[in-house]
Tab-separated table of C-alpha atoms and ligand atoms in Angstrom:
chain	number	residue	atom	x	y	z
K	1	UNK	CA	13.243	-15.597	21.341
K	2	UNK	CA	13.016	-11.908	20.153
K	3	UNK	CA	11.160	-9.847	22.875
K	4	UNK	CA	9.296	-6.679	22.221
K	5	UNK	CA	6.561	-4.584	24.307
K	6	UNK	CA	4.339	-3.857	21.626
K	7	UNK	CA	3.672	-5.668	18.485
K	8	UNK	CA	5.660	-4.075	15.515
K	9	UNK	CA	3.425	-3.344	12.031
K	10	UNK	CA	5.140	-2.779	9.055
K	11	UNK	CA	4.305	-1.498	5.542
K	12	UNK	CA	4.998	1.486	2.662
K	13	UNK	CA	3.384	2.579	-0.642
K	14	UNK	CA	5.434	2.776	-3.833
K	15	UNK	CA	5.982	6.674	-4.939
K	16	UNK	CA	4.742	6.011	-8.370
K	17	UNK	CA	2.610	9.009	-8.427
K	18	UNK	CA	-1.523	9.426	-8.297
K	19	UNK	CA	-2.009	7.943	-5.050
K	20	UNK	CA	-5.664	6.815	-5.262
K	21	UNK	CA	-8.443	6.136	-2.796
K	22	UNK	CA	-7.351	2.567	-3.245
K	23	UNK	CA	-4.481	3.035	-1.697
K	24	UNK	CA	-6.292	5.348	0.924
K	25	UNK	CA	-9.139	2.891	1.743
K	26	UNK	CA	-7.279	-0.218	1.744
K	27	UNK	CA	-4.124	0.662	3.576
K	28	UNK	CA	-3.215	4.036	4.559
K	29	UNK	CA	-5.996	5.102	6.380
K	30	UNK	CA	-5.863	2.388	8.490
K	31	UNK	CA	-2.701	2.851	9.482
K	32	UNK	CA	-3.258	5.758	12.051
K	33	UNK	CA	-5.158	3.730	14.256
K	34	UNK	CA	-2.734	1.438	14.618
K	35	UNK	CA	0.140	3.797	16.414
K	36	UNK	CA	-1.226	3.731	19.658
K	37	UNK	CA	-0.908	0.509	20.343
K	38	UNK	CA	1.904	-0.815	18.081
K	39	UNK	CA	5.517	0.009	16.834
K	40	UNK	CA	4.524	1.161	13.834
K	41	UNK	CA	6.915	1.725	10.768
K	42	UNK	CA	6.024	3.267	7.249
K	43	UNK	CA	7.883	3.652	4.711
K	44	UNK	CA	7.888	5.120	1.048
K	45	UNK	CA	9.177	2.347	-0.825
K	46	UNK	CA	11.153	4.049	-3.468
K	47	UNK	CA	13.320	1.195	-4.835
K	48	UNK	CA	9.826	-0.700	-5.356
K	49	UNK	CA	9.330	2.258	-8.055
K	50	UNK	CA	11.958	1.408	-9.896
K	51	UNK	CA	10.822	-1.515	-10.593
K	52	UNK	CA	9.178	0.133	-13.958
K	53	UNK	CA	10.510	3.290	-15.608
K	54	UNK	CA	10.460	6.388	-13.604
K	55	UNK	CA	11.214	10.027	-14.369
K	56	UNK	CA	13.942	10.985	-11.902
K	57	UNK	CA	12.582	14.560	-11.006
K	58	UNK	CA	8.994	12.967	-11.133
K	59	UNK	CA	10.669	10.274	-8.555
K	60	UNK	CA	11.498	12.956	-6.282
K	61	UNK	CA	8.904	14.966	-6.538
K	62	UNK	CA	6.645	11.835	-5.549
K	63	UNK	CA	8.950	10.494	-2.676
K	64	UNK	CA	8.174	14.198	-0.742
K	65	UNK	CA	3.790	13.718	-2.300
K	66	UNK	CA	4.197	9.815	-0.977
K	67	UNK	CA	5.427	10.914	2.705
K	68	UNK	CA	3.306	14.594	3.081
K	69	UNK	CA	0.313	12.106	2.224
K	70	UNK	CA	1.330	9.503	5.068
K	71	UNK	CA	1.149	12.802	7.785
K	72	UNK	CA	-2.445	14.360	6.188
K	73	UNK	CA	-3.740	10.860	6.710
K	74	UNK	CA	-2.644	11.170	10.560
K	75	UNK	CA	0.836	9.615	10.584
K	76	UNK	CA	2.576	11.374	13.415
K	77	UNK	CA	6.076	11.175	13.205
K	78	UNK	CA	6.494	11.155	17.151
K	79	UNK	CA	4.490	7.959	17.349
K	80	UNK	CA	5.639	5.977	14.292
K	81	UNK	CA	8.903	5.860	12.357
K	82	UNK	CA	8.248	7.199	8.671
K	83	UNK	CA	11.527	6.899	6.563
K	84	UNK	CA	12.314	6.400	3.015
K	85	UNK	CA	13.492	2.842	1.758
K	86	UNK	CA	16.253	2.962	-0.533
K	87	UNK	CA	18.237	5.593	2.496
K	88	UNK	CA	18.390	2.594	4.838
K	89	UNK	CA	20.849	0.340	2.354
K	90	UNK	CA	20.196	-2.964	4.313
K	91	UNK	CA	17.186	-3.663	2.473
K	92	UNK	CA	18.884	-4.421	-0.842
K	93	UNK	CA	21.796	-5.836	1.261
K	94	UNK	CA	18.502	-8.601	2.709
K	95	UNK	CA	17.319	-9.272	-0.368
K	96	UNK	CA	20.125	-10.189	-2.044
K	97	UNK	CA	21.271	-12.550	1.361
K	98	UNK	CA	17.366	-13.753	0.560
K	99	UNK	CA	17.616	-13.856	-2.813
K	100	UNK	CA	20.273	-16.678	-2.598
K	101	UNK	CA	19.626	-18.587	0.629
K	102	UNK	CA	15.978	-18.242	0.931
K	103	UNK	CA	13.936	-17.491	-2.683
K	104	UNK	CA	13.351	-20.338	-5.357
K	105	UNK	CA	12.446	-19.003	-8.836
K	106	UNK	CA	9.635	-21.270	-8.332
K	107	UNK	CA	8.412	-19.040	-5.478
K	108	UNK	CA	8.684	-15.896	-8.019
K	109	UNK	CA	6.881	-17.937	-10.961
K	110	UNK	CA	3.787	-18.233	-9.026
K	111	UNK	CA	3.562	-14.465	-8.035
K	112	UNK	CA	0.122	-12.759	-9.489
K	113	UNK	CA	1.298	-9.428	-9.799
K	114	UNK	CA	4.331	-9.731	-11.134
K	115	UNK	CA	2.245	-11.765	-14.006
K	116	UNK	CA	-0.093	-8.655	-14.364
K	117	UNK	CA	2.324	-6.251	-14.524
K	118	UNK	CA	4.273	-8.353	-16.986
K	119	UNK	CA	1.588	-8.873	-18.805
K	120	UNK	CA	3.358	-11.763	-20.492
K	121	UNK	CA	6.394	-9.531	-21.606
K	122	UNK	CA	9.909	-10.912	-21.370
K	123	UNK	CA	11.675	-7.462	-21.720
K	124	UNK	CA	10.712	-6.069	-18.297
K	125	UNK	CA	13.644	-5.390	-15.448
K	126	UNK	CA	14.560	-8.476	-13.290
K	127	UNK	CA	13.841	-6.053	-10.616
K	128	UNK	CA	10.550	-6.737	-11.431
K	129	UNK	CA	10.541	-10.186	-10.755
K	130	UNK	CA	12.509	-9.806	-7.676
K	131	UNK	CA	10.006	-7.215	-6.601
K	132	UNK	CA	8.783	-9.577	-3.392
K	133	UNK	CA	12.008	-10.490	-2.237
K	134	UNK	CA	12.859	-6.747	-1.601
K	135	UNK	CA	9.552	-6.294	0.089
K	136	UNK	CA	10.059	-9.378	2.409
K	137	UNK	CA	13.474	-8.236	3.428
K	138	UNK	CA	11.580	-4.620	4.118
K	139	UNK	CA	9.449	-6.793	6.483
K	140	UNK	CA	11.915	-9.030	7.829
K	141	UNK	CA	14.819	-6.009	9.120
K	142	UNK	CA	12.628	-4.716	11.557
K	143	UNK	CA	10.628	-7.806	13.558
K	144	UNK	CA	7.431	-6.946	11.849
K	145	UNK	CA	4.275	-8.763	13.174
K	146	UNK	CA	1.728	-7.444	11.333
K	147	UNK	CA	1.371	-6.162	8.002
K	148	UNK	CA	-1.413	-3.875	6.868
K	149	UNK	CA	-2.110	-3.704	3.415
K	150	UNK	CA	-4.563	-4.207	0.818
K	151	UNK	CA	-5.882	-8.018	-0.726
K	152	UNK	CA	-2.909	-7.698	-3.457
K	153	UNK	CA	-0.003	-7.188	-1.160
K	154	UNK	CA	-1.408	-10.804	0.515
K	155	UNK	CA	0.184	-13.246	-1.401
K	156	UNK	CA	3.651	-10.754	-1.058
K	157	UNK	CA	3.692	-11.629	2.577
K	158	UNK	CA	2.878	-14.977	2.271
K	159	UNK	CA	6.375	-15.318	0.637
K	160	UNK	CA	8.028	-13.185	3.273
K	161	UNK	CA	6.598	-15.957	6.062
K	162	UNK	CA	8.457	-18.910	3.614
K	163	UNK	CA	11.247	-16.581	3.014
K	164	UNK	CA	11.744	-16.078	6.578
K	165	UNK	CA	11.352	-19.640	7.422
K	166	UNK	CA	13.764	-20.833	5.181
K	167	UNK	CA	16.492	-18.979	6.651
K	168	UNK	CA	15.479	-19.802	10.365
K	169	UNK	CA	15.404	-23.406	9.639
K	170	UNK	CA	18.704	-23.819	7.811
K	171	UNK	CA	20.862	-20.721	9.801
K	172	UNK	CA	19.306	-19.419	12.806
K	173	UNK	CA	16.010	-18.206	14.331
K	174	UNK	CA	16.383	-14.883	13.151
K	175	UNK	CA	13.290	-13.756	11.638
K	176	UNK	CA	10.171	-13.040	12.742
K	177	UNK	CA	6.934	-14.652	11.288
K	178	UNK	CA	4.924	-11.728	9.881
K	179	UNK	CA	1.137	-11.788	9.369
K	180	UNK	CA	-0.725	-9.954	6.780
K	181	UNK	CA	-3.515	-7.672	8.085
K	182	UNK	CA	-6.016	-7.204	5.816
K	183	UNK	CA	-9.376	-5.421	6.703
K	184	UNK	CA	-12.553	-6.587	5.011
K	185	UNK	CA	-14.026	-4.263	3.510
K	186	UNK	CA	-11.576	-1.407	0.849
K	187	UNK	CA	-9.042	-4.434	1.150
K	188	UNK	CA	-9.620	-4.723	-2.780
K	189	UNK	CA	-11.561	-1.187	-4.435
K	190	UNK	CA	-11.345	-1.809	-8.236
K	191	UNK	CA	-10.977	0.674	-11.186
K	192	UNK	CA	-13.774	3.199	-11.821
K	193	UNK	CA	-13.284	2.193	-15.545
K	194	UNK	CA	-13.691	-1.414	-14.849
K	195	UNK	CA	-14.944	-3.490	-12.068
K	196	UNK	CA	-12.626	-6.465	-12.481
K	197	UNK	CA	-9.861	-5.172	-12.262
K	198	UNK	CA	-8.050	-3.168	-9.174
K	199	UNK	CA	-8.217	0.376	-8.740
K	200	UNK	CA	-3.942	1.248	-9.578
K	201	UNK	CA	-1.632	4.285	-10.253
K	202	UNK	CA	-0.066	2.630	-13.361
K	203	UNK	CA	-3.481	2.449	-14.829
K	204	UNK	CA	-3.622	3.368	-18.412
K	205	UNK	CA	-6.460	5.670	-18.250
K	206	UNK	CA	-7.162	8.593	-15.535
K	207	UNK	CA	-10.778	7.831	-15.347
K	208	UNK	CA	-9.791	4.084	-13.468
K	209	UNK	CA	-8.777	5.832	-10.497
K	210	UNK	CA	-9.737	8.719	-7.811
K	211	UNK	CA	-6.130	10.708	-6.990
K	212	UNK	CA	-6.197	11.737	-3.306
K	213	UNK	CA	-4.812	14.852	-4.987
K	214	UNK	CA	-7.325	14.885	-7.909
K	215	UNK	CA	-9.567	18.310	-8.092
K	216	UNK	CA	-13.260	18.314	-7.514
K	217	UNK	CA	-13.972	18.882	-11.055
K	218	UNK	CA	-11.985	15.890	-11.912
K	219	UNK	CA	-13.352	13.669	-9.340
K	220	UNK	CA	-16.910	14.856	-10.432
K	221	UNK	CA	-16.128	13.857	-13.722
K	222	UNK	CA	-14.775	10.673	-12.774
K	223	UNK	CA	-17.310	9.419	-10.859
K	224	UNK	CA	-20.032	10.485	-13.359
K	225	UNK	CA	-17.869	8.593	-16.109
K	226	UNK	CA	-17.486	5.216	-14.294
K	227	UNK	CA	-19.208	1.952	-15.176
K	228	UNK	CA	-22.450	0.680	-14.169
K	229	UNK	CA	-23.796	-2.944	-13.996
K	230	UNK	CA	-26.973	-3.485	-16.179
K	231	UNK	CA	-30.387	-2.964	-14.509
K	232	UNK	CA	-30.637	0.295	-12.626
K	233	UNK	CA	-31.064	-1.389	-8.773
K	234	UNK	CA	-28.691	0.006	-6.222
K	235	UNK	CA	-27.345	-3.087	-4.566
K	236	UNK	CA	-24.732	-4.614	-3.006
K	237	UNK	CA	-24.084	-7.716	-5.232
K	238	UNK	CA	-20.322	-8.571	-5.778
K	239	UNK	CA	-21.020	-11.425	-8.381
K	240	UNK	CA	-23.753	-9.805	-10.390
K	241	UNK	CA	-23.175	-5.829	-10.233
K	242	UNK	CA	-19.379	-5.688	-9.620
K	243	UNK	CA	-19.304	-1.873	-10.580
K	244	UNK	CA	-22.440	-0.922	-8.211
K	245	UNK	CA	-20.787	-3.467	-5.620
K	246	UNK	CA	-17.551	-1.297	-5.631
K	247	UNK	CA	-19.007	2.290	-5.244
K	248	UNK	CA	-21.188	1.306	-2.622
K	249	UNK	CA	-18.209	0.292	-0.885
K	250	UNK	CA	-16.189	3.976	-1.958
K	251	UNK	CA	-19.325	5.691	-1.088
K	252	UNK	CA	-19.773	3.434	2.752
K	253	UNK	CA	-16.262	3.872	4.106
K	254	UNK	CA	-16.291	7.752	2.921
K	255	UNK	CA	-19.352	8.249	4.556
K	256	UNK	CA	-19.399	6.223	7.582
K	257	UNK	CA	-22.853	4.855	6.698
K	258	UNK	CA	-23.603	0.540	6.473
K	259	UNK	CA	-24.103	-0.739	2.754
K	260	UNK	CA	-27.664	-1.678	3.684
K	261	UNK	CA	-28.100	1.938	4.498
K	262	UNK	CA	-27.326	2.965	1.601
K	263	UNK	CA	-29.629	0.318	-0.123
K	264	UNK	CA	-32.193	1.571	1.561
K	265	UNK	CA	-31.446	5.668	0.926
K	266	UNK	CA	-31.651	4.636	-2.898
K	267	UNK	CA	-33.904	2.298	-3.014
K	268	UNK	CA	-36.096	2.730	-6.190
K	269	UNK	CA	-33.506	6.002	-7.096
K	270	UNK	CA	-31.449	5.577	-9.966
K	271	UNK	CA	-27.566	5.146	-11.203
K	272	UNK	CA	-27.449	9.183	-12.095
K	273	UNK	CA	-28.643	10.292	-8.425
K	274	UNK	CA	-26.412	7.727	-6.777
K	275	UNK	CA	-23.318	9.283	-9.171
K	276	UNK	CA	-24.085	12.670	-8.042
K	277	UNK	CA	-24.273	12.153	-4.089
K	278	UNK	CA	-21.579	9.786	-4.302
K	279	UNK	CA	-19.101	13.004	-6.206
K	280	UNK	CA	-20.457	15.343	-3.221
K	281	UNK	CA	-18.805	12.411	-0.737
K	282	UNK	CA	-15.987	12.000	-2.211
K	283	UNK	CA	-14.999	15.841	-3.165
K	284	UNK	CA	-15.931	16.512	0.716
K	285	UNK	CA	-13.471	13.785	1.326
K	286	UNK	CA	-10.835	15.074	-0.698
K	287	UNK	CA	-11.019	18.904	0.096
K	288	UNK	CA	-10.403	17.577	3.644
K	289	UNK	CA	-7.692	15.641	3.043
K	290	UNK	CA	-5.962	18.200	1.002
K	291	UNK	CA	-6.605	21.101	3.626
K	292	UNK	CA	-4.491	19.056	5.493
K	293	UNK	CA	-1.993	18.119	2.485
K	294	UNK	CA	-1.737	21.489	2.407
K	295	UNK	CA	-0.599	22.718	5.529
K	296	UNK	CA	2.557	20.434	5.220
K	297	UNK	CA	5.930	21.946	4.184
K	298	UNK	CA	8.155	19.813	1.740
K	299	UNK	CA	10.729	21.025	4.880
K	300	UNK	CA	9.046	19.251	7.188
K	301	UNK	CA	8.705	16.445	5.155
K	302	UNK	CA	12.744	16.014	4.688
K	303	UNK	CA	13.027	16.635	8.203
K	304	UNK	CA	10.814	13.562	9.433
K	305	UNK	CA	12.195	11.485	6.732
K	306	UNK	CA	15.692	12.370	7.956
K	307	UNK	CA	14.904	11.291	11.118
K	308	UNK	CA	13.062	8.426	10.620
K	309	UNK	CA	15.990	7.198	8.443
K	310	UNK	CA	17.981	7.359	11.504
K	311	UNK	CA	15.883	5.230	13.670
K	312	UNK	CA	15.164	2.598	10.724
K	313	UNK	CA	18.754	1.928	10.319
K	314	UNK	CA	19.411	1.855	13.719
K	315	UNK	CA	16.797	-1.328	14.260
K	316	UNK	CA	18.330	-2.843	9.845
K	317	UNK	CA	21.578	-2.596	11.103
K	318	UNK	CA	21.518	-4.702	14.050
K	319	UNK	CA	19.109	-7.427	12.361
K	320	UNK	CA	21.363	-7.197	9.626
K	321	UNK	CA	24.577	-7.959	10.793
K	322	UNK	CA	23.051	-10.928	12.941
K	323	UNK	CA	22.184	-12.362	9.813
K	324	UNK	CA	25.514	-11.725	8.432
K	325	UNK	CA	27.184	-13.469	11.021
K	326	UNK	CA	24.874	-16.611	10.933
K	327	UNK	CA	25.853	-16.929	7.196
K	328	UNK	CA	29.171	-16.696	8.088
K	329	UNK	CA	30.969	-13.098	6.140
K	330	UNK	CA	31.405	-10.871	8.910
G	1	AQP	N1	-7.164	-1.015	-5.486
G	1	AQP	C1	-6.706	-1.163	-4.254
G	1	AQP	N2	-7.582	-1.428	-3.247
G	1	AQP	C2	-7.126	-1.578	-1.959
G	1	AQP	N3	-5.820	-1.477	-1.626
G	1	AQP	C3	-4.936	-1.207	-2.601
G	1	AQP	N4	-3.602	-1.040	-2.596
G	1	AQP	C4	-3.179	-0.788	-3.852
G	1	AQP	N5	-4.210	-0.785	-4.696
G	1	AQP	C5	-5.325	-1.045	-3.952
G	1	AQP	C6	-2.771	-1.104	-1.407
G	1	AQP	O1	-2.035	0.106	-1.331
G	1	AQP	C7	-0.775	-0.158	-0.746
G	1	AQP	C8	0.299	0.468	-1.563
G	1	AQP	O2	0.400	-0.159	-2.803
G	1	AQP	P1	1.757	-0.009	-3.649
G	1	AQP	O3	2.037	1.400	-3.936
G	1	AQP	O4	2.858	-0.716	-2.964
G	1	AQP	O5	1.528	-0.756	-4.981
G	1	AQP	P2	0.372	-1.580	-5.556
G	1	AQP	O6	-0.176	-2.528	-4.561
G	1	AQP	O7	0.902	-2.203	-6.801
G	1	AQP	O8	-0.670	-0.413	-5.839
G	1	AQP	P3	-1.047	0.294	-7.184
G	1	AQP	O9	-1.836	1.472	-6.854
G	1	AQP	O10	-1.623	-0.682	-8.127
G	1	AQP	O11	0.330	0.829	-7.712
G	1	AQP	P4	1.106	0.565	-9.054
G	1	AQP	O12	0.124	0.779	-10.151
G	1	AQP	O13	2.218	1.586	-8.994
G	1	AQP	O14	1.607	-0.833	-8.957
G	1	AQP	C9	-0.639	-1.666	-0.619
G	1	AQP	O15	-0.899	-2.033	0.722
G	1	AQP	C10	-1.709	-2.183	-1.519
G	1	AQP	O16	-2.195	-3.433	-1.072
């Protein structure tokens, strides 16, 4: 039995540039109320990038925007351990012990996003593929009980509970059983430029997505640009008015007010008025958020990813040479 005082949360954002307020809404925001009463570790999952093509000064560039955004959403580095993934080598060292004790190709076939991504193309990187294994043996190093993250990431974890099951049942009880922590409501925001489909930074157009770092003028423009369901009735109706559905939740969690309060504000008001209050919420939201952005050095960015580094690998190294001695190399 592993024994820890407070229950340990783990999770990370890929630095693929144009964090959105998908990202913001459905994990990251909800990660500074966890700190208090959990180990909490968050990481900027840089070998996740690389999964698809990246520009190596963009990649940098990114890493510092990824980790500056984790502290203006409240991160503090003296309660949590923020550190970037591919300095703490016993991930990849995991997932390749995972890859061939643990992880079926069956397992990988079934994986949704991987088939999005894909989108039925053969000549994409293996990494791709293998994408969940890394993020279960992200999960796995450090004890993790909970992991927040958005609807998508679900099925991820799912395979990092089998993953880690595997392994306990035919070597030793080594891993912990993680749980996926998924809030109701943000969990899934979807693209301004179309309502069935998520809100993501590798979207092909700008106009699918807010960027936490976008200028008023361009979230103005965006908002004002997205789709509408037919009729002109502000209502919260998944099923029938998918697009409506999905900025009333934007404009709720930006604004603190219930849904049905915000049925009510607009009742017999149309799509253009809803648009335009809805830009004022979220540019108030964003010039906020990058006051704080602001105020952070790239310095002081290296500096608490150096030291979170440190205390990651302290925690990998230790789970990771357990698990090399159960399989028998060291
Ligand atoms: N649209 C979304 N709504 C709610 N949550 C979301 N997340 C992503 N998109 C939405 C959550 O954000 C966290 C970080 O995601 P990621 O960077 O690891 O990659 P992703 O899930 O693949 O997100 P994107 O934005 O679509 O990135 P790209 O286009 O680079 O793949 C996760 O917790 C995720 O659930």
């Amino acid at each position: 039995m592993i024994h820890q005082e407070k229950p340990t949360i783990f999770s990370g954002v890929q630095p693929s540039g144009n964090l959105h307020l998908g990202n913001y809404l459905g994990a990251i925001s909800r990660w500074a109320n966890l700190q208090d009463k959990n180990q909490c570790i968050f990481c900027v999952v840089d070998y996740h990038a690389i999964t698809i093509k990246q520009d190596p000064l963009e990649l940098k560039k990114n890493i510092i925007e990824t980790a500056k955004i984790y502290l203006a959403s409240g991160i503090d580095p003296k309660k949590s351990i923020i550190f970037q993934q591919s300095q703490v080598s016993e991930h990849t060292e995991l997932a390749w012990i995972l890859n061939c004790v643990s992880a079926r190709m069956s397992d990988l076939n079934k994986m949704t996003q991987y088939k999005d991504k894909a989108e039925g193309n053969e000549n994409v990187s293996v990494g791709l593929f293998d994408y969940p294994v890394l993020m279960a043996s992200d999960i796995l190093l450090y004890n993790t009980d909970l992991v927040p993250t958005g609807e998508d990431q679900k099925q991820h974890v799912e395979l990092s509970r089998t993953l880690a099951k595997r392994f306990n049942s035919q070597y030793k009880e080594l891993f912990r059983i993680p749980e996926p922590l998924i809030e109701r409501s943000g969990a899934r925001i979807m693209g301004l430029d179309d309502a069935f489909k998520k809100m993501s930074k590798s979207a092909k157009s700008e106009f699918n997505y807010i960027g936490l770092l976008d200028s008023p003028e361009q979230a103005r423009k965006k908002i004002m640009k997205a789709v509408t369901d037919t009729g002109s009735e502000i209502k919260y109706d998944k099923e029938n008015k998918p697009a409506i559905s999905n900025l009333l939740t934007i404009y709720s969690l930006l604004s603190k007010k219930t849904i049905k309060e915000l049925e009510v504000d607009y009742k017999g008001r149309g799509y253009g008025d809803f648009k335009k209050d809805l830009a004022e919420v979220v540019i108030n939201f964003l010039s906020d958020f990058q006051k704080r952005y602001n105020k952070i050095s790239d310095k002081e960015v290296v500096s608490v990813l150096l030291k979170g580094k440190k205390k990651a690998k302290n925690i990998a190294e230790k789970k990771l040479s357990e698990v090399k001695k159960s399989l028998g190399v060291l």
